[in-house]
PDB file of C-alpha atoms in Angstrom:
ATOM      1  CA  MET A1082     129.023 127.345-133.390  1.00  0.00           C
ATOM      2  CA  ARG A1083     127.702 126.495-136.854  1.00  0.00           C
ATOM      3  CA  GLN A1084     124.013 127.168-137.487  1.00  0.00           C
ATOM      4  CA  ASN A1085     123.280 123.518-138.275  1.00  0.00           C
ATOM      5  CA  ASP A1086     125.087 122.494-135.057  1.00  0.00           C
ATOM      6  CA  GLU A1087     122.847 124.824-133.064  1.00  0.00           C
ATOM      7  CA  GLU A1088     119.773 123.295-134.711  1.00  0.00           C
ATOM      8  CA  THR A1089     121.015 119.794-133.934  1.00  0.00           C
ATOM      9  CA  LEU A1090     121.581 120.704-130.289  1.00  0.00           C
ATOM     10  CA  ASN A1091     118.125 122.226-130.082  1.00  0.00           C
ATOM     11  CA  ASP A1092     116.610 119.034-131.522  1.00  0.00           C
ATOM     12  CA  LEU A1093     118.613 117.021-129.016  1.00  0.00           C
ATOM     13  CA  TYR A1094     117.309 119.012-126.042  1.00  0.00           C
ATOM     14  CA  ASN A1095     113.721 118.831-127.297  1.00  0.00           C
ATOM     15  CA  LEU A1096     113.902 115.059-127.650  1.00  0.00           C
ATOM     16  CA  ILE A1097     115.168 114.678-124.096  1.00  0.00           C
ATOM     17  CA  LEU A1098     112.158 116.669-122.864  1.00  0.00           C
ATOM     18  CA  ASN A1099     109.728 114.914-125.209  1.00  0.00           C
ATOM     19  CA  PRO A1100     107.434 112.622-123.134  1.00  0.00           C
ATOM     20  CA  ALA A1101     107.165 110.240-126.105  1.00  0.00           C
ATOM     21  CA  THR A1102     110.905 109.490-126.014  1.00  0.00           C
ATOM     22  CA  ARG A1103     111.617 106.092-124.493  1.00  0.00           C
ATOM     23  CA  GLU A1104     113.861 105.930-121.434  1.00  0.00           C
ATOM     24  CA  TRP A1105     116.670 104.080-123.221  1.00  0.00           C
ATOM     25  CA  GLU A1106     116.626 106.676-125.989  1.00  0.00           C
ATOM     26  CA  ARG A1107     116.542 109.515-123.456  1.00  0.00           C
ATOM     27  CA  SER A1108     119.543 108.031-121.655  1.00  0.00           C
ATOM     28  CA  ALA A1109     121.570 107.913-124.883  1.00  0.00           C
ATOM     29  CA  LEU A1110     120.536 111.430-125.834  1.00  0.00           C
ATOM     30  CA  SER A1111     121.326 112.752-122.341  1.00  0.00           C
ATOM     31  CA  SER A1112     124.797 111.196-122.420  1.00  0.00           C
ATOM     32  CA  THR A1113     125.450 113.028-125.672  1.00  0.00           C
ATOM     33  CA  LYS A1114     124.145 116.298-124.230  1.00  0.00           C
ATOM     34  CA  ASN A1115     126.299 115.957-121.095  1.00  0.00           C
ATOM     35  CA  ALA A1116     129.414 115.243-123.131  1.00  0.00           C
ATOM     36  CA  LEU A1117     128.791 118.312-125.287  1.00  0.00           C
ATOM     37  CA  GLU A1118     128.318 120.460-122.205  1.00  0.00           C
ATOM     38  CA  GLU A1119     131.703 119.238-120.976  1.00  0.00           C
ATOM     39  CA  GLY A1120     133.381 120.410-124.180  1.00  0.00           C
ATOM     40  CA  ALA A1121     133.328 117.359-126.460  1.00  0.00           C
ATOM     41  CA  THR A1122     133.077 118.004-130.200  1.00  0.00           C
ATOM     42  CA  ILE A1123     129.632 117.674-131.714  1.00  0.00           C
ATOM     43  CA  ASP A1124     130.733 115.587-134.724  1.00  0.00           C
ATOM     44  CA  ASP A1125     132.424 113.038-132.485  1.00  0.00           C
ATOM     45  CA  GLN A1126     129.458 112.786-130.117  1.00  0.00           C
ATOM     46  CA  LEU A1127     126.887 112.496-132.906  1.00  0.00           C
ATOM     47  CA  SER A1128     128.955 109.691-134.411  1.00  0.00           C
ATOM     48  CA  LYS A1129     128.872 107.837-131.103  1.00  0.00           C
ATOM     49  CA  LEU A1130     125.161 108.505-130.688  1.00  0.00           C
ATOM     50  CA  GLU A1131     124.450 107.240-134.202  1.00  0.00           C
ATOM     51  CA  ALA A1132     126.269 104.002-133.368  1.00  0.00           C
ATOM     52  CA  LYS A1133     124.111 103.557-130.242  1.00  0.00           C
ATOM     53  CA  LEU A1134     120.864 104.195-132.104  1.00  0.00           C
ATOM     54  CA  ARG A1135     121.749 102.263-135.248  1.00  0.00           C
ATOM     55  CA  PRO A1136     120.661  98.747-134.119  1.00  0.00           C
ATOM     56  CA  LEU A1137     117.144  99.940-133.312  1.00  0.00           C
ATOM     57  CA  ALA A1138     117.054 102.226-136.348  1.00  0.00           C
ATOM     58  CA  LEU A1139     117.851  99.306-138.655  1.00  0.00           C
ATOM     59  CA  ARG A1140     114.972  97.366-137.103  1.00  0.00           C
ATOM     60  CA  ASN A1141     112.647 100.390-137.427  1.00  0.00           C
ATOM     61  CA  ASN A1142     112.220 100.348-133.662  1.00  0.00           C
ATOM     62  CA  LEU A1143     113.001 103.915-132.611  1.00  0.00           C
ATOM     63  CA  THR A1144     110.180 106.223-131.571  1.00  0.00           C
ATOM     64  CA  PRO A1145     108.985 108.457-134.443  1.00  0.00           C
ATOM     65  CA  ASP A1146     110.650 111.707-133.391  1.00  0.00           C
ATOM     66  CA  VAL A1147     113.924 110.002-132.546  1.00  0.00           C
ATOM     67  CA  THR A1148     113.758 108.308-135.962  1.00  0.00           C
ATOM     68  CA  ASP A1149     113.488 111.725-137.592  1.00  0.00           C
ATOM     69  CA  PHE A1150     116.494 112.901-135.587  1.00  0.00           C
ATOM     70  CA  TYR A1151     118.458 109.803-136.584  1.00  0.00           C
ATOM     71  CA  ASN A1152     117.646 110.423-140.247  1.00  0.00           C
ATOM     72  CA  SER A1153     118.788 114.029-139.935  1.00  0.00           C
ATOM     73  CA  ILE A1154     122.198 113.190-138.407  1.00  0.00           C
ATOM     74  CA  THR A1155     122.785 110.409-140.956  1.00  0.00           C
ATOM     75  CA  GLY A1156     121.908 112.605-143.921  1.00  0.00           C
ATOM     76  CA  ASN A1157     118.750 110.747-144.929  1.00  0.00           C
ATOM     77  CA  ALA A1158     117.010 113.914-146.090  1.00  0.00           C
ATOM     78  CA  SER A1159     114.083 112.271-147.876  1.00  0.00           C
ATOM     79  CA  ALA A1160     113.022 110.299-144.795  1.00  0.00           C
ATOM     80  CA  ASP A1161     113.505 113.375-142.634  1.00  0.00           C
ATOM     81  CA  ALA A1162     111.212 115.585-144.739  1.00  0.00           C
ATOM     82  CA  GLN A1163     109.058 117.790-142.528  1.00  0.00           C
ATOM     83  CA  PHE A1164     105.290 117.891-143.017  1.00  0.00           C
ATOM     84  CA  ASP A1165     103.839 121.403-142.997  1.00  0.00           C
ATOM     85  CA  PHE A1166     101.065 120.998-140.437  1.00  0.00           C
ATOM     86  CA  THR A1167     100.009 124.650-140.888  1.00  0.00           C
ATOM     87  CA  LYS A1168      98.719 123.903-144.396  1.00  0.00           C
ATOM     88  CA  HIS A1169      96.293 121.283-143.157  1.00  0.00           C
ATOM     89  CA  SER A1170      93.281 123.501-142.530  1.00  0.00           C
ATOM     90  CA  ILE A1171      89.952 124.425-144.077  1.00  0.00           C
ATOM     91  CA  ASP A1172      90.383 127.921-145.490  1.00  0.00           C
ATOM     92  CA  ASP A1173      87.167 128.138-147.510  1.00  0.00           C
ATOM     93  CA  LEU A1174      84.012 127.078-145.662  1.00  0.00           C
ATOM     94  CA  THR A1175      81.967 127.327-148.865  1.00  0.00           C
ATOM     95  CA  TYR A1176      83.930 124.914-151.019  1.00  0.00           C
ATOM     96  CA  GLN A1177      86.033 122.858-148.628  1.00  0.00           C
ATOM     97  CA  ASP A1178      85.095 119.998-146.317  1.00  0.00           C
ATOM     98  CA  SER A1179      86.800 117.270-144.293  1.00  0.00           C
ATOM     99  CA  ALA A1180      86.444 113.516-143.940  1.00  0.00           C
ATOM    100  CA  VAL A1181      87.953 111.089-141.438  1.00  0.00           C
ATOM    101  CA  PHE A1182      88.561 107.401-142.140  1.00  0.00           C
ATOM    102  CA  ALA A1183      90.177 104.643-140.071  1.00  0.00           C
ATOM    103  CA  GLY A1184      91.198 101.635-142.110  1.00  0.00           C
ATOM    104  CA  GLY A1185      94.190  99.954-140.533  1.00  0.00           C
ATOM    105  CA  CYS A1186      97.710 101.373-140.648  1.00  0.00           C
ATOM    106  CA  PHE A1187      97.515 105.004-141.728  1.00  0.00           C
ATOM    107  CA  TRP A1188     100.704 104.617-143.773  1.00  0.00           C
ATOM    108  CA  CYS A1189      98.670 102.947-146.520  1.00  0.00           C
ATOM    109  CA  MET A1190      95.650 105.237-146.289  1.00  0.00           C
ATOM    110  CA  VAL A1191      97.312 108.443-147.479  1.00  0.00           C
ATOM    111  CA  GLU A1192      98.490 107.927-151.056  1.00  0.00           C
ATOM    112  CA  PRO A1193      95.173 106.606-152.493  1.00  0.00           C
ATOM    113  CA  PHE A1194      93.387 109.759-151.287  1.00  0.00           C
ATOM    114  CA  GLU A1195      96.184 112.315-151.628  1.00  0.00           C
ATOM    115  CA  THR A1196      96.742 111.532-155.295  1.00  0.00           C
ATOM    116  CA  LYS A1197      93.088 112.142-156.205  1.00  0.00           C
ATOM    117  CA  ASN A1198      92.179 115.389-157.940  1.00  0.00           C
ATOM    118  CA  GLY A1199      90.467 117.768-155.539  1.00  0.00           C
ATOM    119  CA  ILE A1200      92.280 116.606-152.408  1.00  0.00           C
ATOM    120  CA  ILE A1201      93.899 119.518-150.584  1.00  0.00           C
ATOM    121  CA  SER A1202      95.617 117.751-147.701  1.00  0.00           C
ATOM    122  CA  VAL A1203      95.731 114.355-145.967  1.00  0.00           C
ATOM    123  CA  LEU A1204      96.900 114.132-142.356  1.00  0.00           C
ATOM    124  CA  SER A1205      97.722 110.918-140.469  1.00  0.00           C
ATOM    125  CA  GLY A1206      96.653 110.897-136.848  1.00  0.00           C
ATOM    126  CA  TYR A1207      94.802 109.354-133.928  1.00  0.00           C
ATOM    127  CA  THR A1208      91.129 109.745-133.070  1.00  0.00           C
ATOM    128  CA  GLY A1209      88.260 108.166-131.161  1.00  0.00           C
ATOM    129  CA  GLY A1210      90.132 107.748-127.889  1.00  0.00           C
ATOM    130  CA  HIS A1211      90.024 109.094-124.345  1.00  0.00           C
ATOM    131  CA  MET A1212      93.459 110.697-123.858  1.00  0.00           C
ATOM    132  CA  ASP A1213      94.808 114.052-125.001  1.00  0.00           C
ATOM    133  CA  HIS A1214      97.946 114.242-127.141  1.00  0.00           C
ATOM    134  CA  PRO A1215      98.429 110.482-127.559  1.00  0.00           C
ATOM    135  CA  THR A1216     101.770 109.183-128.810  1.00  0.00           C
ATOM    136  CA  TYR A1217     102.361 106.391-131.269  1.00  0.00           C
ATOM    137  CA  ASP A1218     103.599 104.077-128.519  1.00  0.00           C
ATOM    138  CA  GLN A1219     100.482 104.737-126.431  1.00  0.00           C
ATOM    139  CA  VAL A1220      98.121 104.105-129.331  1.00  0.00           C
ATOM    140  CA  SER A1221     100.044 101.027-130.471  1.00  0.00           C
ATOM    141  CA  GLY A1222      99.906  99.692-126.923  1.00  0.00           C
ATOM    142  CA  GLN A1223      96.102 100.112-126.993  1.00  0.00           C
ATOM    143  CA  TYR A1224      96.204 102.281-123.859  1.00  0.00           C
ATOM    144  CA  THR A1225      94.177 105.219-125.183  1.00  0.00           C
ATOM    145  CA  GLY A1226      91.263 103.824-127.201  1.00  0.00           C
ATOM    146  CA  HIS A1227      92.383 105.669-130.337  1.00  0.00           C
ATOM    147  CA  VAL A1228      92.512 104.290-133.851  1.00  0.00           C
ATOM    148  CA  GLU A1229      94.991 105.220-136.540  1.00  0.00           C
ATOM    149  CA  ALA A1230      93.136 107.344-139.089  1.00  0.00           C
ATOM    150  CA  VAL A1231      93.482 109.926-141.829  1.00  0.00           C
ATOM    151  CA  GLU A1232      91.806 113.322-141.959  1.00  0.00           C
ATOM    152  CA  ILE A1233      91.186 114.529-145.503  1.00  0.00           C
ATOM    153  CA  ILE A1234      90.496 118.101-146.584  1.00  0.00           C
ATOM    154  CA  PHE A1235      88.964 118.290-150.034  1.00  0.00           C
ATOM    155  CA  ASP A1236      87.476 120.716-152.545  1.00  0.00           C
ATOM    156  CA  THR A1237      83.773 119.926-152.914  1.00  0.00           C
ATOM    157  CA  ARG A1238      83.694 121.491-156.392  1.00  0.00           C
ATOM    158  CA  ILE A1239      86.061 118.813-157.664  1.00  0.00           C
ATOM    159  CA  ILE A1240      85.440 115.699-155.586  1.00  0.00           C
ATOM    160  CA  HIS A1241      82.448 114.719-153.469  1.00  0.00           C
ATOM    161  CA  TYR A1242      82.231 113.024-150.102  1.00  0.00           C
ATOM    162  CA  GLU A1243      80.396 110.084-151.714  1.00  0.00           C
ATOM    163  CA  GLU A1244      83.446 109.402-153.877  1.00  0.00           C
ATOM    164  CA  LEU A1245      85.727 109.336-150.835  1.00  0.00           C
ATOM    165  CA  VAL A1246      83.475 106.828-149.078  1.00  0.00           C
ATOM    166  CA  GLU A1247      83.421 104.583-152.157  1.00  0.00           C
ATOM    167  CA  LEU A1248      87.221 104.714-152.354  1.00  0.00           C
ATOM    168  CA  TYR A1249      87.440 103.864-148.658  1.00  0.00           C
ATOM    169  CA  TRP A1250      85.529 100.601-149.208  1.00  0.00           C
ATOM    170  CA  GLN A1251      88.018  99.655-151.939  1.00  0.00           C
ATOM    171  CA  LEU A1252      90.978 100.124-149.596  1.00  0.00           C
ATOM    172  CA  THR A1253      89.750  98.171-146.569  1.00  0.00           C
ATOM    173  CA  ASP A1254      88.358  94.838-145.445  1.00  0.00           C
ATOM    174  CA  PRO A1255      84.949  95.805-143.977  1.00  0.00           C
ATOM    175  CA  THR A1256      84.446  92.316-142.511  1.00  0.00           C
ATOM    176  CA  ASP A1257      87.378  92.484-140.089  1.00  0.00           C
ATOM    177  CA  ALA A1258      86.583  94.110-136.746  1.00  0.00           C
ATOM    178  CA  PHE A1259      89.900  93.201-135.110  1.00  0.00           C
ATOM    179  CA  GLY A1260      92.322  95.000-137.413  1.00  0.00           C
ATOM    180  CA  GLN A1261      93.140  95.254-141.089  1.00  0.00           C
ATOM    181  CA  PHE A1262      95.220  92.792-143.077  1.00  0.00           C
ATOM    182  CA  GLN A1263      98.542  92.108-141.268  1.00  0.00           C
ATOM    183  CA  ASP A1264      97.838  94.851-138.704  1.00  0.00           C
ATOM    184  CA  ARG A1265      96.071  93.407-135.673  1.00  0.00           C
ATOM    185  CA  GLY A1266      94.598  95.203-132.687  1.00  0.00           C
ATOM    186  CA  SER A1267      91.854  97.630-131.726  1.00  0.00           C
ATOM    187  CA  GLN A1268      93.903 100.610-132.968  1.00  0.00           C
ATOM    188  CA  TYR A1269      93.453  99.273-136.510  1.00  0.00           C
ATOM    189  CA  ARG A1270      89.701  98.653-136.486  1.00  0.00           C
ATOM    190  CA  PRO A1271      87.757 100.089-139.463  1.00  0.00           C
ATOM    191  CA  ILE A1272      85.617 103.138-138.692  1.00  0.00           C
ATOM    192  CA  ILE A1273      84.135 105.938-140.792  1.00  0.00           C
ATOM    193  CA  PHE A1274      83.869 109.074-138.667  1.00  0.00           C
ATOM    194  CA  VAL A1275      81.100 111.436-139.772  1.00  0.00           C
ATOM    195  CA  ARG A1276      81.017 115.093-138.806  1.00  0.00           C
ATOM    196  CA  ASN A1277      77.386 115.910-139.617  1.00  0.00           C
ATOM    197  CA  GLU A1278      74.038 114.355-140.516  1.00  0.00           C
ATOM    198  CA  GLU A1279      74.662 114.647-144.244  1.00  0.00           C
ATOM    199  CA  GLN A1280      77.843 112.595-144.018  1.00  0.00           C
ATOM    200  CA  ARG A1281      76.069 110.053-141.828  1.00  0.00           C
ATOM    201  CA  LYS A1282      73.251 109.558-144.348  1.00  0.00           C
ATOM    202  CA  ILE A1283      75.681 109.211-147.247  1.00  0.00           C
ATOM    203  CA  THR A1284      77.812 106.708-145.335  1.00  0.00           C
ATOM    204  CA  GLU A1285      74.880 104.637-144.104  1.00  0.00           C
ATOM    205  CA  LYS A1286      73.399 104.392-147.606  1.00  0.00           C
ATOM    206  CA  SER A1287      76.770 103.421-149.030  1.00  0.00           C
ATOM    207  CA  LYS A1288      77.260 100.772-146.360  1.00  0.00           C
ATOM    208  CA  GLN A1289      73.788  99.370-146.988  1.00  0.00           C
ATOM    209  CA  ARG A1290      74.498  99.104-150.725  1.00  0.00           C
ATOM    210  CA  LEU A1291      77.664  97.184-149.905  1.00  0.00           C
ATOM    211  CA  ILE A1292      75.734  94.804-147.633  1.00  0.00           C
ATOM    212  CA  GLU A1293      73.110  94.192-150.323  1.00  0.00           C
ATOM    213  CA  SER A1294      75.712  93.660-153.032  1.00  0.00           C
ATOM    214  CA  GLY A1295      76.533  90.197-151.702  1.00  0.00           C
ATOM    215  CA  LYS A1296      80.208  90.912-152.276  1.00  0.00           C
ATOM    216  CA  TYR A1297      81.205  89.577-148.864  1.00  0.00           C
ATOM    217  CA  LYS A1298      80.323  86.300-147.190  1.00  0.00           C
ATOM    218  CA  ARG A1299      80.908  87.639-143.699  1.00  0.00           C
ATOM    219  CA  PRO A1300      78.980  90.573-142.146  1.00  0.00           C
ATOM    220  CA  ILE A1301      80.069  94.155-142.766  1.00  0.00           C
ATOM    221  CA  VAL A1302      81.419  95.350-139.416  1.00  0.00           C
ATOM    222  CA  THR A1303      82.843  98.790-140.283  1.00  0.00           C
ATOM    223  CA  LEU A1304      81.479 101.247-137.724  1.00  0.00           C
ATOM    224  CA  ILE A1305      80.013 104.688-138.382  1.00  0.00           C
ATOM    225  CA  GLU A1306      80.756 107.070-135.520  1.00  0.00           C
ATOM    226  CA  PRO A1307      80.702 110.835-134.939  1.00  0.00           C
ATOM    227  CA  THR A1308      84.014 112.638-135.278  1.00  0.00           C
ATOM    228  CA  SER A1309      85.997 113.495-132.176  1.00  0.00           C
ATOM    229  CA  VAL A1310      89.283 115.288-131.614  1.00  0.00           C
ATOM    230  CA  PHE A1311      91.796 114.363-134.302  1.00  0.00           C
ATOM    231  CA  TRP A1312      95.350 114.339-132.952  1.00  0.00           C
ATOM    232  CA  PRO A1313      98.076 114.625-135.623  1.00  0.00           C
ATOM    233  CA  ALA A1314     100.579 111.786-135.651  1.00  0.00           C
ATOM    234  CA  GLU A1315     104.295 112.450-135.389  1.00  0.00           C
ATOM    235  CA  ASN A1316     106.084 113.879-138.425  1.00  0.00           C
ATOM    236  CA  PHE A1317     107.682 110.481-139.152  1.00  0.00           C
ATOM    237  CA  HIS A1318     104.266 109.069-140.083  1.00  0.00           C
ATOM    238  CA  GLN A1319     103.181 111.909-142.386  1.00  0.00           C
ATOM    239  CA  GLN A1320     103.288 111.051-146.112  1.00  0.00           C
ATOM    240  CA  PHE A1321     105.103 107.843-145.259  1.00  0.00           C
ATOM    241  CA  TYR A1322     104.670 106.599-148.823  1.00  0.00           C
ATOM    242  CA  LYS A1323     106.966 109.378-150.065  1.00  0.00           C
ATOM    243  CA  LYS A1324     109.635 109.210-147.372  1.00  0.00           C
ATOM    244  CA  ASN A1325     109.964 105.420-147.055  1.00  0.00           C
ATOM    245  CA  ARG A1326     109.038 104.225-150.523  1.00  0.00           C
ATOM    246  CA  LYS A1327     110.475 100.703-150.405  1.00  0.00           C
ATOM    247  CA  ARG A1328     109.002  99.839-147.022  1.00  0.00           C
ATOM    248  CA  TYR A1329     105.660 101.333-148.005  1.00  0.00           C
ATOM    249  CA  LYS A1330     105.564  99.355-151.249  1.00  0.00           C
ATOM    250  CA  ARG A1331     106.119  96.070-149.396  1.00  0.00           C
ATOM    251  CA  ILE A1332     103.227  96.752-147.042  1.00  0.00           C
ATOM    252  CA  GLU A1333     100.960  98.076-149.779  1.00  0.00           C
ATOM    253  CA  ARG A1334     101.664  95.067-151.999  1.00  0.00           C
ATOM    254  CA  SER A1335     100.564  92.729-149.231  1.00  0.00           C
ATOM    255  CA  ARG A1336      97.312  94.678-148.744  1.00  0.00           C
ATOM    256  CA  GLN A1337      96.573  94.712-152.464  1.00  0.00           C
ATOM    257  CA  GLN A1338      97.175  90.972-152.806  1.00  0.00           C
ATOM    258  CA  PHE A1339      94.694  90.271-150.020  1.00  0.00           C
ATOM    259  CA  LEU A1340      92.098  92.641-151.491  1.00  0.00           C
ATOM    260  CA  ALA A1341      92.486  91.123-154.963  1.00  0.00           C
ATOM    261  CA  TYR A1342      91.950  87.643-153.523  1.00  0.00           C
ATOM    262  CA  GLN A1343      88.921  88.861-151.572  1.00  0.00           C
ATOM    263  CA  ARG A1344      87.407  90.464-154.692  1.00  0.00           C
ATOM    264  CA  LEU A1345      87.958  87.258-156.640  1.00  0.00           C
ATOM    265  CA  GLN A1346      86.187  85.270-153.948  1.00  0.00           C
ATOM    266  CA  GLY A1347      83.272  87.693-154.062  1.00  0.00           C
ATOM    267  CA  LYS A1348      83.009  87.489-157.830  1.00  0.00           C
ATOM    268  CA  ILE A1349      83.042  83.683-157.801  1.00  0.00           C
ATOM    269  CA  ARG A1350      80.433  83.605-155.029  1.00  0.00           C
ATOM    270  CA  LYS A1351      78.100  85.966-156.921  1.00  0.00           C
ATOM    271  CA  GLU A1352      78.428  83.920-160.111  1.00  0.00           C
ATOM    272  CA  LEU A1353      77.711  80.685-158.234  1.00  0.00           C
ATOM    273  CA  ASN A1354      74.681  82.236-156.571  1.00  0.00           C
ATOM    274  CA  HIS A1355      73.409  83.439-159.935  1.00  0.00           C
ATOM    275  CA  PHE A1356      73.940  79.992-161.427  1.00  0.00           C
ATOM    276  CA  THR A1357      72.158  78.138-158.609  1.00  0.00           C
ATOM    277  CA  ARG A1358      69.159  80.486-158.827  1.00  0.00           C
ATOM    278  CA  LYS A1359      68.512  79.729-162.495  1.00  0.00           C
ATOM    279  CA  PRO A1360      65.343  77.648-163.069  1.00  0.00           C
TER     280      PRO A1360
END
């Protein structure tokens, strides 16, 4: 058997055992496995499996790991790119630190941080909930209490935590407690997770400055909470902006249009307030 065929079979078996795989997907994968065990050719069976999965794949409605598998058997190498989870770690306690931000869909929270000088790694994941090893379906269904978030490892000699907090405010709507932009639900609520007292003080001062700025008409509702276990999201979600550029750009454009409109409203409101206060 060819090496790549062995790898494909191994992926197939792992997906069948994966608790995150939906039952319909598992049934299709199991049928393929059974046929292969009975002597069918792998190319023929993968072609049939691709046809079964295609309708949901085209609607972006496969579970993350099955989506990766679908991309691999259809030759979509860029979308199937594997994130190296082993590189997401603090290796220098003197000059490295971490920050965790929840600001709606984590797809749009990676690129703005990852492209900054001094950022070592950005990981999409789930945090703040009450279940171990949550899956995307569980979090999306609001069964676990988790929010989608990003964990950022950065070099403190190059970029400071204060700068990350200020960037976070620019990327989110701090007046929306029920989601962010087009993403609705408790899993998208805005939260800054702080891992020590220093981060808490910095975040609280930054939030207070934002409140006093008068930029927003509605109250600032972004929460500040202590960090908890950060569970990495499935590979499909990592660096989404690189692997699914067109889809990412559509979502990001919508967010930016809303933020631009919100900033314009704030600017007009501040100018009107300044005008009405003149003697």
